[in-house]
Coordinates of C-alpha atoms and ligand atoms in Angstrom, one line a residue:
M1 CA 13.7 29.3 9.9
T2 CA 11.1 26.8 10.3
T3 CA 9.5 25.1 7.5
L4 CA 7.0 22.4 7.3
H5 CA 7.7 20.3 4.1
N6 CA 5.0 17.8 4.2
T7 CA 2.5 15.8 6.4
L8 CA 2.1 12.1 5.6
T9 CA -0.5 9.8 7.1
V10 CA 0.0 6.3 8.3
D11 CA -3.4 4.9 7.8
L12 CA -4.3 2.6 10.4
G13 CA -8.2 3.5 11.0
E14 CA -8.6 5.1 14.3
R15 CA -5.0 4.6 15.3
S16 CA -4.1 6.7 12.1
Y17 CA -1.4 9.2 12.7
P18 CA 0.5 11.9 11.0
I19 CA 4.3 12.1 9.9
Y20 CA 5.6 15.6 10.1
I21 CA 8.7 16.3 7.9
G22 CA 10.5 19.6 7.7
T23 CA 13.3 21.7 9.0
A24 CA 13.8 23.3 12.5
L25 CA 10.4 21.4 13.6
L26 CA 12.0 20.9 16.8
D27 CA 11.1 24.6 17.6
E28 CA 7.5 23.9 16.6
G29 CA 5.6 23.6 19.6
D30 CA 2.3 23.6 18.3
L31 CA 3.1 20.8 15.9
V32 CA 4.4 18.6 18.7
R33 CA 1.4 19.6 21.0
R34 CA -1.3 18.6 18.4
R35 CA -0.1 15.1 19.1
I36 CA 0.1 15.5 23.0
H37 CA -3.2 15.2 24.8
S38 CA -2.0 15.4 28.2
R39 CA 0.0 17.7 30.7
Q40 CA 2.6 15.2 31.9
V41 CA 5.2 14.4 29.1
M42 CA 8.3 12.5 29.8
V43 CA 11.0 12.9 27.2
V44 CA 13.1 9.8 26.5
T45 CA 16.5 10.5 25.0
N46 CA 20.4 9.7 25.4
E47 CA 23.6 11.1 26.6
T48 CA 24.8 12.0 22.9
V49 CA 21.5 13.6 21.7
A50 CA 20.4 15.3 24.8
P51 CA 23.1 17.9 24.7
L52 CA 22.5 18.4 21.4
Y53 CA 18.5 18.9 21.0
L54 CA 16.8 18.4 24.6
E55 CA 16.7 22.1 25.5
R56 CA 15.2 23.1 22.3
L57 CA 12.5 20.4 22.6
K58 CA 11.7 21.4 25.9
S59 CA 11.5 25.2 25.5
S60 CA 8.9 24.4 22.7
L61 CA 6.7 22.6 25.5
S62 CA 7.3 24.9 28.2
D63 CA 3.6 25.1 29.1
L64 CA 3.5 21.6 29.7
D65 CA 4.7 19.5 32.9
V66 CA 8.0 18.0 31.1
A67 CA 10.5 15.6 32.6
E68 CA 13.2 13.7 31.1
V69 CA 15.1 10.3 31.3
I70 CA 18.8 10.2 29.6
L71 CA 19.9 6.8 28.9
P72 CA 23.1 5.7 27.9
D73 CA 23.9 5.6 24.3
G74 CA 24.4 2.5 22.3
E75 CA 22.8 -0.8 21.2
V76 CA 24.4 -2.8 24.1
H77 CA 22.3 -0.8 26.3
K78 CA 18.8 -1.6 24.4
T79 CA 18.0 -3.9 27.5
L80 CA 15.3 -4.6 29.8
E81 CA 17.6 -3.5 32.5
V82 CA 18.3 -0.1 31.1
L83 CA 14.4 0.3 30.2
T84 CA 13.5 0.1 33.9
R85 CA 15.1 3.5 34.3
V86 CA 12.2 4.8 32.4
F87 CA 9.8 3.1 34.4
D88 CA 11.5 4.3 37.6
A89 CA 11.6 8.0 36.3
L90 CA 7.6 7.9 35.4
L91 CA 6.6 6.2 38.6
R92 CA 8.8 8.7 40.8
R93 CA 7.3 11.6 39.2
R94 CA 3.9 10.0 39.5
F95 CA 2.9 10.0 35.8
D96 CA -0.7 8.6 35.3
R97 CA -2.1 6.7 32.4
A98 CA -3.0 9.9 30.4
C99 CA 1.0 11.0 30.1
T100 CA 2.6 11.0 27.1
L101 CA 6.3 9.5 26.3
L102 CA 8.5 11.6 23.6
A103 CA 11.2 9.7 22.0
L104 CA 14.0 12.1 20.8
G105 CA 16.9 10.1 19.3
G106 CA 17.8 7.3 16.9
G107 CA 16.4 3.9 16.7
V108 CA 17.6 2.5 19.9
V109 CA 15.7 5.2 22.0
G110 CA 12.9 5.2 19.6
D111 CA 12.2 1.3 20.1
M112 CA 13.0 1.5 23.9
T113 CA 10.5 4.4 24.3
G114 CA 7.8 2.7 22.4
F115 CA 8.0 -0.4 24.5
A116 CA 8.2 1.4 27.7
A117 CA 4.9 3.1 26.4
A118 CA 3.4 -0.1 25.4
C119 CA 3.9 -1.4 28.9
Y120 CA 3.7 1.5 31.2
Q121 CA 0.3 1.0 33.2
R122 CA -0.9 -1.2 30.3
G123 CA 0.0 1.3 27.3
V124 CA 0.2 5.0 27.1
A125 CA 0.7 7.3 24.3
F126 CA 4.2 8.1 22.8
V127 CA 5.5 10.2 20.1
Q128 CA 8.6 9.6 17.8
V129 CA 10.9 12.4 17.3
P130 CA 13.6 10.6 15.2
T131 CA 17.0 12.0 15.0
T132 CA 19.1 9.5 12.6
L133 CA 18.6 8.9 9.1
L134 CA 17.7 5.3 9.8
A135 CA 15.1 6.3 12.6
Q136 CA 13.4 8.9 10.3
V137 CA 13.1 6.4 7.3
D138 CA 12.4 3.3 9.2
S139 CA 12.2 2.4 12.9
S140 CA 10.1 5.5 13.9
V141 CA 7.3 4.5 11.4
G142 CA 5.2 1.3 12.1
G143 CA 4.8 0.6 15.7
K144 CA 7.6 -2.1 16.2
T145 CA 9.2 -1.7 19.5
G146 CA 11.3 -3.4 21.9
V147 CA 14.6 -4.5 23.4
N148 CA 17.5 -6.8 23.1
H149 CA 17.9 -10.2 24.9
P150 CA 21.2 -11.6 25.3
L151 CA 20.1 -14.7 23.3
G152 CA 18.7 -12.5 20.5
K153 CA 18.1 -9.2 18.8
N154 CA 14.7 -7.2 19.6
M155 CA 13.5 -10.4 21.0
I156 CA 11.1 -8.7 23.6
G157 CA 8.9 -6.4 22.5
A158 CA 5.4 -5.0 21.5
F159 CA 3.6 -3.5 18.5
H160 CA 2.4 -0.2 19.7
Q161 CA 2.0 2.7 17.3
P162 CA 2.9 6.3 18.2
R163 CA 0.6 9.1 18.3
G164 CA 2.9 11.1 15.6
V165 CA 6.2 11.2 14.0
L166 CA 8.1 14.6 13.9
I167 CA 11.2 14.6 11.6
D168 CA 13.2 17.7 11.6
T169 CA 15.8 17.0 9.0
G170 CA 18.1 19.7 10.5
T171 CA 19.0 17.3 13.3
L172 CA 20.9 15.3 10.6
D173 CA 23.3 18.1 10.5
T174 CA 25.1 16.8 13.6
L175 CA 25.1 12.9 12.4
D176 CA 28.3 11.6 11.3
D177 CA 29.0 10.3 7.6
R178 CA 29.0 6.7 8.7
Q179 CA 25.5 6.7 10.3
L180 CA 24.3 8.7 7.4
S181 CA 25.3 6.1 5.0
A182 CA 23.7 3.4 7.1
G183 CA 20.6 5.2 6.9
L184 CA 20.9 5.2 3.3
A185 CA 20.9 1.5 3.1
E186 CA 17.1 1.6 4.2
V187 CA 16.3 4.2 1.7
I188 CA 17.8 2.2 -1.1
K189 CA 15.8 -0.8 0.2
Y190 CA 12.3 1.0 -0.4
G191 CA 13.5 1.6 -4.1
L192 CA 14.4 -2.0 -4.5
I193 CA 11.4 -3.8 -2.8
Q194 CA 8.7 -1.7 -4.8
D195 CA 9.6 1.6 -5.9
P196 CA 11.7 1.3 -9.2
E197 CA 10.9 5.0 -10.1
F198 CA 12.4 6.2 -6.5
F199 CA 15.4 3.7 -7.3
A200 CA 16.2 5.6 -10.5
W201 CA 16.0 8.7 -8.4
L202 CA 18.4 7.7 -6.1
E203 CA 20.9 7.0 -8.9
I204 CA 20.7 10.3 -9.9
N205 CA 20.8 12.0 -6.5
M206 CA 23.0 9.9 -4.6
D207 CA 25.9 12.3 -4.4
R208 CA 23.4 15.0 -3.3
L209 CA 22.4 12.9 -0.5
R210 CA 25.7 12.3 0.8
A211 CA 26.5 16.0 0.7
R212 CA 23.3 16.4 2.8
D213 CA 21.7 18.8 0.3
A214 CA 18.6 19.7 2.5
E215 CA 16.0 19.4 -0.2
A216 CA 17.3 16.0 -1.6
L217 CA 17.3 14.7 1.9
A218 CA 13.8 16.0 2.5
W219 CA 12.5 14.2 -0.8
A220 CA 14.1 10.9 0.1
I221 CA 12.8 10.7 3.5
E222 CA 9.4 11.7 2.4
R223 CA 9.5 8.9 -0.2
S224 CA 10.9 6.6 2.2
C225 CA 8.4 7.0 4.9
R226 CA 5.4 7.3 2.2
D227 CA 6.5 3.7 1.1
K228 CA 7.0 2.3 4.6
A229 CA 3.5 3.9 5.5
A230 CA 1.8 1.9 2.8
V231 CA 3.3 -1.3 3.9
V232 CA 2.3 -1.0 7.3
A233 CA -1.2 0.3 6.6
A234 CA -1.6 -2.9 4.4
D235 CA 0.0 -5.3 6.7
E236 CA 0.5 -3.9 10.2
R237 CA 1.5 -7.3 11.9
E238 CA 3.5 -8.7 9.4
A239 CA 1.4 -11.7 8.2
G240 CA 2.5 -11.1 4.6
Q241 CA 3.9 -7.7 2.7
R242 CA 5.5 -6.4 5.5
A243 CA 8.1 -9.0 5.5
L244 CA 9.4 -7.6 2.3
L245 CA 10.8 -4.9 4.5
N246 CA 13.2 -7.5 5.4
L247 CA 15.1 -7.3 2.0
G248 CA 18.9 -7.9 2.9
H249 CA 18.2 -8.4 6.4
T250 CA 18.7 -12.2 6.7
F251 CA 22.1 -11.8 5.1
G252 CA 22.7 -8.8 7.3
H253 CA 21.7 -10.1 10.7
A254 CA 23.9 -13.1 9.8
I255 CA 26.8 -10.6 9.4
E256 CA 26.2 -8.5 12.3
T257 CA 25.7 -11.6 14.6
G258 CA 28.7 -13.1 12.8
V259 CA 31.5 -10.1 13.4
G260 CA 30.1 -9.1 16.7
Y261 CA 27.4 -6.4 17.4
G262 CA 29.0 -3.0 17.0
E263 CA 31.6 -3.9 14.6
W264 CA 29.5 -3.3 11.5
L265 CA 26.6 -0.9 11.8
H266 CA 23.0 -2.3 11.0
G267 CA 22.7 -0.3 7.7
E268 CA 26.1 -1.5 6.7
A269 CA 25.3 -5.1 7.1
V270 CA 22.0 -4.4 5.1
G271 CA 24.0 -2.8 2.6
A272 CA 26.2 -5.9 1.8
G273 CA 22.8 -8.2 2.4
M274 CA 20.7 -6.5 -0.3
C275 CA 23.9 -6.9 -2.7
M276 CA 23.8 -10.9 -1.7
A277 CA 20.1 -11.1 -2.0
A278 CA 20.6 -9.5 -5.4
E279 CA 23.5 -11.8 -6.4
L280 CA 21.3 -14.9 -5.5
S281 CA 18.5 -13.4 -7.5
G282 CA 20.7 -13.0 -10.3
R283 CA 22.0 -17.0 -10.1
L284 CA 18.4 -17.8 -10.2
G285 CA 18.0 -16.0 -13.4
W286 CA 15.6 -13.4 -11.7
L287 CA 17.7 -10.4 -12.2
D288 CA 19.7 -9.5 -15.2
E289 CA 23.5 -8.6 -15.2
R290 CA 22.6 -4.8 -15.5
D291 CA 20.1 -4.8 -12.8
L292 CA 22.6 -6.6 -10.5
T293 CA 25.4 -3.9 -11.2
R294 CA 23.0 -1.3 -10.5
V295 CA 22.3 -2.3 -7.3
S296 CA 26.1 -3.0 -6.4
S297 CA 27.0 0.4 -7.5
L298 CA 24.3 2.3 -5.9
V299 CA 25.0 0.5 -2.5
K300 CA 28.7 1.4 -2.9
R301 CA 27.9 5.1 -4.1
A302 CA 26.0 5.3 -0.7
G303 CA 29.3 4.4 1.1
L304 CA 28.2 0.9 2.2
P305 CA 30.1 -2.2 1.7
T306 CA 28.8 -4.7 -1.0
E307 CA 30.0 -7.9 0.2
A308 CA 30.1 -9.8 3.4
P309 CA 33.3 -9.8 5.4
V310 CA 35.5 -12.6 4.6
T311 CA 36.2 -13.9 8.1
L312 CA 32.9 -15.8 8.4
G313 CA 32.9 -19.0 6.8
T314 CA 29.8 -20.5 4.8
E315 CA 28.8 -22.9 7.3
R316 CA 28.7 -20.6 10.0
F317 CA 27.2 -17.9 7.7
L318 CA 24.5 -20.5 7.1
E319 CA 23.9 -21.2 10.6
L320 CA 23.5 -17.7 11.4
M321 CA 20.9 -17.1 8.7
A322 CA 18.9 -20.2 10.1
V323 CA 18.5 -18.7 13.5
D324 CA 17.0 -15.4 11.8
K325 CA 13.3 -15.2 13.0
K326 CA 12.3 -15.2 9.3
V327 CA 12.9 -19.1 9.3
L328 CA 9.1 -20.7 9.4
D329 CA 8.5 -24.3 9.7
G330 CA 12.2 -24.8 9.4
R331 CA 12.5 -23.6 5.7
L332 CA 14.8 -20.7 5.3
R333 CA 12.7 -18.0 3.4
L334 CA 14.4 -14.9 1.8
V335 CA 13.5 -11.7 0.3
L336 CA 14.9 -11.8 -3.5
L337 CA 14.4 -9.7 -6.5
R338 CA 12.3 -10.6 -9.3
G339 CA 13.5 -7.2 -10.6
I340 CA 14.5 -3.7 -9.4
G341 CA 11.3 -2.7 -7.5
A342 CA 9.8 -6.2 -7.6
A343 CA 10.8 -8.3 -4.4
V344 CA 9.4 -11.5 -3.3
V345 CA 9.3 -13.6 -0.3
T346 CA 10.3 -17.2 -1.1
D347 CA 11.7 -20.4 -0.2
E348 CA 12.1 -21.2 -3.8
F349 CA 15.7 -21.3 -4.3
N350 CA 18.4 -23.7 -4.3
T351 CA 20.3 -24.0 -1.2
G352 CA 23.4 -25.4 -3.3
T353 CA 23.2 -21.6 -5.2
L354 CA 23.2 -19.8 -1.8
R355 CA 26.1 -22.4 -0.8
A356 CA 28.1 -21.3 -4.1
I357 CA 27.8 -17.6 -3.4
L358 CA 28.9 -17.9 0.3
D359 CA 31.9 -20.0 -0.8
E360 CA 33.0 -17.5 -3.3
A361 CA 32.4 -14.7 -0.8
H362 CA 34.5 -16.6 1.9
P363 CA 37.3 -18.4 0.0
A364 CA 38.7 -21.2 2.5
Ligands
NAD401 N1 11.3 -0.6 15.0 C1 11.8 -0.9 13.8 O1 10.9 -0.9 12.8 C2 13.3 -0.6 13.6 C3 13.6 -0.6 12.3 C4 14.9 -0.5 12.0 C5 15.9 -0.5 13.1 N2 15.3 -0.7 14.3 C6 16.1 -0.5 15.5 O2 16.8 0.8 15.3 C7 18.3 0.8 15.9 C8 19.4 1.4 15.1 O3 18.9 2.8 15.1 P1 19.9 3.7 14.7 O4 20.5 3.6 13.4 O5 19.2 5.0 14.6 O6 21.0 3.9 15.9 P2 21.1 4.4 17.4 O7 19.9 5.1 17.9 O8 22.2 3.7 18.1 O9 21.8 6.0 16.8 C9 23.0 5.9 16.0 C10 24.1 7.0 17.0 O10 23.9 8.4 16.5 C11 23.7 9.2 17.7 N3 22.6 10.1 17.4 C12 21.4 10.1 17.2 N4 20.7 11.5 16.8 C13 22.0 12.1 16.4 C14 22.0 13.1 15.9 N5 21.0 13.9 15.5 N6 23.3 13.9 15.9 C15 24.5 13.1 16.3 N7 24.4 11.7 16.9 C16 23.3 11.5 16.8 C17 23.0 8.0 18.6 O11 23.2 8.6 19.9 C18 24.1 6.7 18.4 O12 25.4 7.2 18.9 C19 18.3 -0.8 16.2 O13 18.3 -1.1 17.6 C20 17.4 -1.6 15.4 O14 17.2 -2.6 15.9 C21 13.9 -0.7 14.4
ZN402 ZN1 16.8 -2.5 9.0

């Protein structure tokens, strides 16, 4: 049975758009069609998601001219080369500037589809239909799109907001436990950054979330989207506040790059990264022992690592942190915690303290 639990709005003036959250929304043709103002629709998905959900989505849109392009699965395929296949499909079918792209899949498909939409004929409409928890709570909202370059992740891209986000929480039924946990890292992040009440709710409900309790998941997704939408509305292009969403990410990116992409999932690296940010905040006297324990135990209960891999040495770790794009004017800026629900972007920390933490995490 179809249930629309809630509709949120990302408030960006005339580019505002709704986020629909509910179960079995893939079957709700009317809802999707509200966000599509064209006959021509190109669904972009991948070889894993297509057999699961493509036909259902297509049959909800049977009165439209719907085509599809099915990409190979995986972060390694998030490249300009693979993106060309979307343009090939659009041009071959003679899709015009009024067409709509529809992203059906996780964050990789969403980021690529959004970027294709930003580029095709200098910009066409697109709608997000995220199918991983990470994409539902994070990547589908906010308009950051792009692909990877061999020299850096997400280095080629554009800001391009979707016309709408359709979250069918039922799609999480087929997601494996490891991917579910990875998504929970970003959920915890919102609580830590600015929503202490949500953090406390997560402490009570973490086991329900991991058991895929539908009601708990829908609530966590809604709250996360609400938090992200507020940040995006206040700072669409990351001039300030939006940078807080990078909590745990500078540490996390160092881990992802250091161990090699694909070894650790992004959310796993962010889980460990948030614990490291909390640890540093603790050493600076900003976070007390009790809150420090609250952070690491919640991350652990989400099924995520709480420490960096021991294989990376301190020097290499610092080097990797320094290439992260959050470095401005040569100073390393980090998102740290002044308390649970009170994140700040700062370069006011002692590098020696950071070094000490890394030394302890990476005994020689
Ligand atoms: N644009 C943004 O603001 C933003 C934010 C965070 C992350 N990202 C990007 O998102 C990407 C990570 O997204 P992700 O974690 O969703 O990874 P992903 O897209 O690779 O999906 C993870 C895996 O789950 C599979 N899958 C997707 N939906 C499924 C379902 N319902 N059932 C079973 N399997 C399913 C995928 O095919 C894939 O194998 C990264 O490229 C990252 O850079 C972007
Ligand atoms: Zn992230």
